[in-house]
Amino acid sequence: MQLAKRVETITPSSTLAITAKAGELAAQGYDVIGLGAGQPDFNTPDFIIDAAMEAVKNGHTKYTPTAGLPELKKAIVDKLKRDQQLDFEPSQVIVGNGAKHVLYLLFQALLNPGDEVIIPAPYWVSYPEQVKLAGGIPVHITTGEQSQFKITADDLDKAVSPKTKALILTSPSNPTGMIYSKEELQPIADYCLNHNILIVSDEIYEKLVYNGNILLGCTNFRESETKYRDH
Ligand SMILES: Cc1ncc(COP(=O)(O)O)c(C=O)c1O
């Protein structure tokens, strides 16, 4: 079967390759610690399983509104208020099947052919592939130990071109575990605001922090985001 040309440009996920290899070695009896896919070593907690089973038994098995169940969207709005002190309307919330799905759809909705998306490296491996699938061009900013794997507004300025559409920020980061502080995020947010660059903020690991730092960072960053939206 001949697949579409755009599929041929996609690089297979190295995370999944490592995970498969670790599984293979474990099956052969090796003592393996897998650092590939972020799979918890415990089962889904019982209260979640029970609630899901209860919902199915109660007939929640039908089509939902495309953008998500109203009560779920309301719960997300409440979460953003509680944790980030931000005001959103349910109409501004879209629910998807996980971050990978939502990010894919986002780039499909945002990018025209040739639009550039800045991705600080190292990065979660799916970002560039999702950008390419949408006809966009990933532009990497290399970071290292010296900069604690963070970018600054100056780094951004060097990577930006008239084609730049968006910047992906992941804090806390996969794979480095780095977290931006409020002071570090502000100039980046201001730069994007002034240069009409969208920030795609992947906060999937928001709760995987052990010092409370991220809530401050997110709140501040979100203030700029709100400013941007209203701009
Ligand atoms: C930074 C980052 N964003 C998004 C995802 C995808 O998340 P989901 O499992 O919700 O599709 C991952 C999963 O590894 C990730 O590390």
Short mmCIF file of C-alpha atoms and ligand atoms in Angstrom, two decimals:
data_model
loop_
_atom_site.label_atom_id
_atom_site.label_comp_id
_atom_site.label_asym_id
_atom_site.label_seq_id
_atom_site.Cartn_x
_atom_site.Cartn_y
_atom_site.Cartn_z
CA MET A 1 0.00 0.00 0.00
CA GLN A 2 1.23 3.47 -0.91
CA LEU A 3 0.93 5.84 2.04
CA ALA A 4 0.64 9.60 1.75
CA LYS A 5 3.91 11.47 1.13
CA ARG A 6 3.56 13.48 4.34
CA VAL A 7 3.57 10.27 6.39
CA GLU A 8 6.95 9.40 4.86
CA THR A 9 8.46 12.55 6.39
CA ILE A 10 7.64 11.39 9.92
CA THR A 11 10.42 10.06 12.13
CA PRO A 12 9.37 7.07 14.27
CA SER A 13 9.15 7.83 18.01
CA SER A 14 12.47 7.07 19.69
CA THR A 15 10.61 6.93 23.03
CA LEU A 16 8.49 4.05 21.80
CA ALA A 17 11.54 2.34 20.26
CA ILE A 18 13.39 2.50 23.62
CA THR A 19 10.29 1.26 25.45
CA ALA A 20 9.91 -1.68 23.08
CA LYS A 21 13.60 -2.55 23.47
CA ALA A 22 13.35 -2.39 27.28
CA GLY A 23 10.28 -4.69 27.14
CA GLU A 24 12.19 -7.12 24.91
CA LEU A 25 15.16 -7.24 27.29
CA ALA A 26 12.90 -7.62 30.35
CA ALA A 27 11.16 -10.55 28.62
CA GLN A 28 14.58 -12.16 28.19
CA GLY A 29 15.09 -11.95 31.96
CA TYR A 30 17.29 -8.84 32.14
CA ASP A 31 16.74 -6.51 35.09
CA VAL A 32 15.73 -3.37 33.17
CA ILE A 33 14.83 0.10 34.41
CA GLY A 34 12.90 1.65 31.51
CA LEU A 35 13.39 5.39 31.11
CA GLY A 36 11.37 5.57 27.88
CA ALA A 37 7.58 6.05 28.00
CA GLY A 38 6.38 7.71 31.21
CA GLN A 39 4.31 4.82 32.42
CA PRO A 40 3.55 4.81 36.19
CA ASP A 41 4.53 1.62 38.02
CA PHE A 42 1.14 1.48 39.75
CA ASN A 43 -2.35 0.83 38.44
CA THR A 44 -4.93 3.58 37.92
CA PRO A 45 -6.20 4.42 41.44
CA ASP A 46 -9.40 2.60 42.46
CA PHE A 47 -11.53 5.71 42.85
CA ILE A 48 -10.92 6.58 39.19
CA ILE A 49 -11.69 3.05 38.01
CA ASP A 50 -14.85 2.99 40.15
CA ALA A 51 -16.05 6.36 38.86
CA ALA A 52 -15.43 5.31 35.24
CA MET A 53 -17.35 2.04 35.74
CA GLU A 54 -20.18 3.85 37.50
CA ALA A 55 -20.43 6.33 34.60
CA VAL A 56 -20.59 3.52 32.04
CA LYS A 57 -23.24 1.68 34.06
CA ASN A 58 -25.25 4.90 34.28
CA GLY A 59 -25.42 5.19 30.51
CA HIS A 60 -22.63 7.68 29.85
CA THR A 61 -21.73 5.76 26.72
CA LYS A 62 -23.16 8.05 24.07
CA TYR A 63 -21.76 10.76 21.81
CA THR A 64 -20.74 13.88 23.70
CA PRO A 65 -20.62 17.46 22.39
CA THR A 66 -17.51 17.70 20.17
CA ALA A 67 -15.72 20.21 22.40
CA GLY A 68 -16.43 18.21 25.58
CA LEU A 69 -19.13 17.59 28.18
CA PRO A 70 -20.36 20.89 29.68
CA GLU A 71 -19.76 19.63 33.26
CA LEU A 72 -16.18 18.63 32.37
CA LYS A 73 -15.51 22.00 30.74
CA LYS A 74 -16.87 23.71 33.85
CA ALA A 75 -14.57 21.55 36.03
CA ILE A 76 -11.59 22.65 33.87
CA VAL A 77 -12.59 26.32 34.18
CA ASP A 78 -12.82 25.84 37.98
CA LYS A 79 -9.38 24.18 38.02
CA LEU A 80 -7.80 27.09 36.11
CA LYS A 81 -9.34 29.51 38.60
CA ARG A 82 -8.28 27.46 41.64
CA ASP A 83 -4.71 26.64 40.55
CA GLN A 84 -3.78 29.53 38.24
CA GLN A 85 -6.19 32.26 39.41
CA LEU A 86 -7.31 32.74 35.83
CA ASP A 87 -10.76 33.48 34.47
CA PHE A 88 -11.90 31.50 31.48
CA GLU A 89 -15.33 30.73 30.05
CA PRO A 90 -16.38 27.17 29.20
CA SER A 91 -16.62 28.35 25.57
CA GLN A 92 -12.81 28.84 25.63
CA VAL A 93 -12.18 25.23 26.68
CA ILE A 94 -11.86 22.24 24.35
CA VAL A 95 -11.51 18.70 25.69
CA GLY A 96 -9.55 16.06 23.76
CA ASN A 97 -8.17 12.55 24.09
CA GLY A 98 -4.93 13.53 25.80
CA ALA A 99 -2.20 16.03 25.06
CA LYS A 100 -0.87 14.31 21.94
CA HIS A 101 -4.27 14.46 20.24
CA VAL A 102 -4.93 18.05 21.27
CA LEU A 103 -1.49 19.30 20.18
CA TYR A 104 -1.87 17.60 16.80
CA LEU A 105 -5.24 19.29 16.28
CA LEU A 106 -3.84 22.62 17.46
CA PHE A 107 -1.07 22.64 14.84
CA GLN A 108 -3.55 21.57 12.17
CA ALA A 109 -5.71 24.53 13.14
CA LEU A 110 -2.85 27.07 13.47
CA LEU A 111 -0.29 26.45 10.77
CA ASN A 112 -0.14 27.32 7.11
CA PRO A 113 2.52 25.71 4.89
CA GLY A 114 5.96 27.17 5.72
CA ASP A 115 4.98 28.63 9.10
CA GLU A 116 7.80 28.17 11.61
CA VAL A 117 7.38 26.87 15.14
CA ILE A 118 10.22 27.35 17.62
CA ILE A 119 10.93 24.27 19.72
CA PRO A 120 13.61 24.53 22.42
CA ALA A 121 15.75 21.37 22.44
CA PRO A 122 15.84 18.84 24.02
CA TYR A 123 12.11 18.38 23.45
CA TRP A 124 9.35 15.80 23.62
CA VAL A 125 9.80 13.88 20.38
CA SER A 126 6.30 14.35 18.97
CA TYR A 127 6.40 18.15 18.66
CA PRO A 128 8.43 18.43 15.42
CA GLU A 129 6.51 15.60 13.80
CA GLN A 130 3.17 17.21 14.61
CA VAL A 131 4.40 20.54 13.23
CA LYS A 132 5.64 18.86 10.01
CA LEU A 133 2.35 16.99 9.57
CA ALA A 134 0.58 20.37 9.60
CA GLY A 135 2.93 21.72 6.89
CA GLY A 136 4.97 23.74 9.38
CA ILE A 137 8.74 23.93 9.89
CA PRO A 138 10.24 23.14 13.30
CA VAL A 139 13.01 25.54 14.31
CA HIS A 140 15.12 24.37 17.24
CA ILE A 141 16.92 26.42 19.86
CA THR A 142 19.62 24.24 21.38
CA THR A 143 19.92 24.50 25.15
CA GLY A 144 22.38 22.81 27.48
CA GLU A 145 23.39 22.21 31.05
CA GLN A 146 24.96 25.67 31.30
CA SER A 147 21.62 27.38 30.70
CA GLN A 148 19.80 24.73 32.76
CA PHE A 149 18.10 23.73 29.49
CA LYS A 150 16.22 27.04 29.41
CA ILE A 151 15.85 29.67 26.70
CA THR A 152 15.85 33.45 27.10
CA ALA A 153 14.17 36.19 25.10
CA ASP A 154 17.59 36.82 23.45
CA ASP A 155 17.77 33.20 22.27
CA LEU A 156 14.27 33.57 20.94
CA ASP A 157 15.16 36.76 19.10
CA LYS A 158 17.97 34.95 17.25
CA ALA A 159 15.62 32.13 16.14
CA VAL A 160 12.67 34.26 15.09
CA SER A 161 11.98 35.03 11.41
CA PRO A 162 9.06 36.69 9.59
CA LYS A 163 7.63 33.14 9.28
CA THR A 164 7.59 32.46 13.03
CA LYS A 165 4.11 31.58 14.17
CA ALA A 166 4.52 29.98 17.57
CA LEU A 167 6.85 28.96 20.37
CA ILE A 168 6.38 25.72 22.28
CA LEU A 169 7.15 26.00 25.99
CA THR A 170 7.13 22.91 28.18
CA SER A 171 7.51 23.58 31.88
CA PRO A 172 8.13 21.32 33.75
CA SER A 173 10.03 19.87 30.83
CA ASN A 174 10.11 16.42 29.39
CA PRO A 175 12.87 15.27 29.04
CA THR A 176 15.04 17.57 31.18
CA GLY A 177 12.81 18.13 34.23
CA MET A 178 13.67 21.84 34.08
CA ILE A 179 11.13 24.36 35.43
CA TYR A 180 11.07 28.04 34.46
CA SER A 181 10.73 30.57 37.24
CA LYS A 182 8.32 33.48 37.10
CA GLU A 183 11.24 35.85 36.42
CA GLU A 184 12.47 33.73 33.53
CA LEU A 185 9.05 33.37 31.90
CA GLN A 186 8.10 37.04 31.98
CA PRO A 187 10.60 38.34 29.36
CA ILE A 188 9.80 35.39 27.07
CA ALA A 189 6.07 36.09 27.36
CA ASP A 190 6.62 39.82 26.77
CA TYR A 191 8.78 39.13 23.72
CA CYS A 192 6.07 36.91 22.21
CA LEU A 193 3.40 39.45 23.03
CA ASN A 194 5.36 42.21 21.28
CA HIS A 195 6.20 40.09 18.23
CA ASN A 196 2.80 38.49 17.71
CA ILE A 197 4.09 34.98 18.41
CA LEU A 198 1.69 32.46 19.90
CA ILE A 199 2.86 30.47 22.92
CA VAL A 200 1.85 26.82 22.98
CA SER A 201 2.23 26.07 26.67
CA ASP A 202 2.37 22.35 27.39
CA GLU A 203 1.81 22.09 31.14
CA ILE A 204 1.14 18.37 31.20
CA TYR A 205 3.60 17.88 34.11
CA GLU A 206 2.24 20.79 36.12
CA LYS A 207 1.57 18.58 39.13
CA LEU A 208 4.85 16.66 38.97
CA VAL A 209 6.78 19.23 40.98
CA TYR A 210 8.05 18.98 44.49
CA ASN A 211 8.68 22.59 45.51
CA GLY A 212 5.55 24.52 44.50
CA ASN A 213 7.58 26.61 42.06
CA ILE A 214 5.53 25.95 38.95
CA LEU A 215 2.28 27.46 40.17
CA LEU A 216 3.98 30.81 40.45
CA GLY A 217 5.54 30.45 37.03
CA CYS A 218 2.31 29.44 35.37
CA THR A 219 0.29 32.17 37.00
CA ASN A 220 2.62 34.86 35.81
CA PHE A 221 2.93 33.44 32.35
CA ARG A 222 -0.83 33.18 32.13
CA GLU A 223 -1.24 36.83 33.02
CA SER A 224 0.72 37.71 29.91
CA GLU A 225 -1.27 35.18 27.95
CA THR A 226 -4.50 36.85 29.01
CA LYS A 227 -3.03 40.21 28.01
CA TYR A 228 -2.10 38.70 24.64
CA ARG A 229 -5.56 37.29 24.10
CA ASP A 230 -7.18 40.63 24.83
CA HIS A 231 -4.62 42.48 22.71
C1 LIG B 1 5.63 17.00 27.15
C2 LIG B 1 4.55 16.04 26.74
N1 LIG B 1 3.45 16.53 26.14
C3 LIG B 1 2.46 15.69 25.75
C4 LIG B 1 2.53 14.32 25.95
C5 LIG B 1 1.40 13.42 25.48
O1 LIG B 1 0.48 13.24 26.46
P1 LIG B 1 -0.79 12.29 26.34
O2 LIG B 1 -0.36 10.97 26.90
O3 LIG B 1 -1.84 12.98 27.18
O4 LIG B 1 -1.18 12.21 24.90
C6 LIG B 1 3.65 13.77 26.59
C7 LIG B 1 3.74 12.33 26.82
O5 LIG B 1 4.80 11.76 27.00
C8 LIG B 1 4.68 14.66 26.99
O6 LIG B 1 5.80 14.20 27.59
#
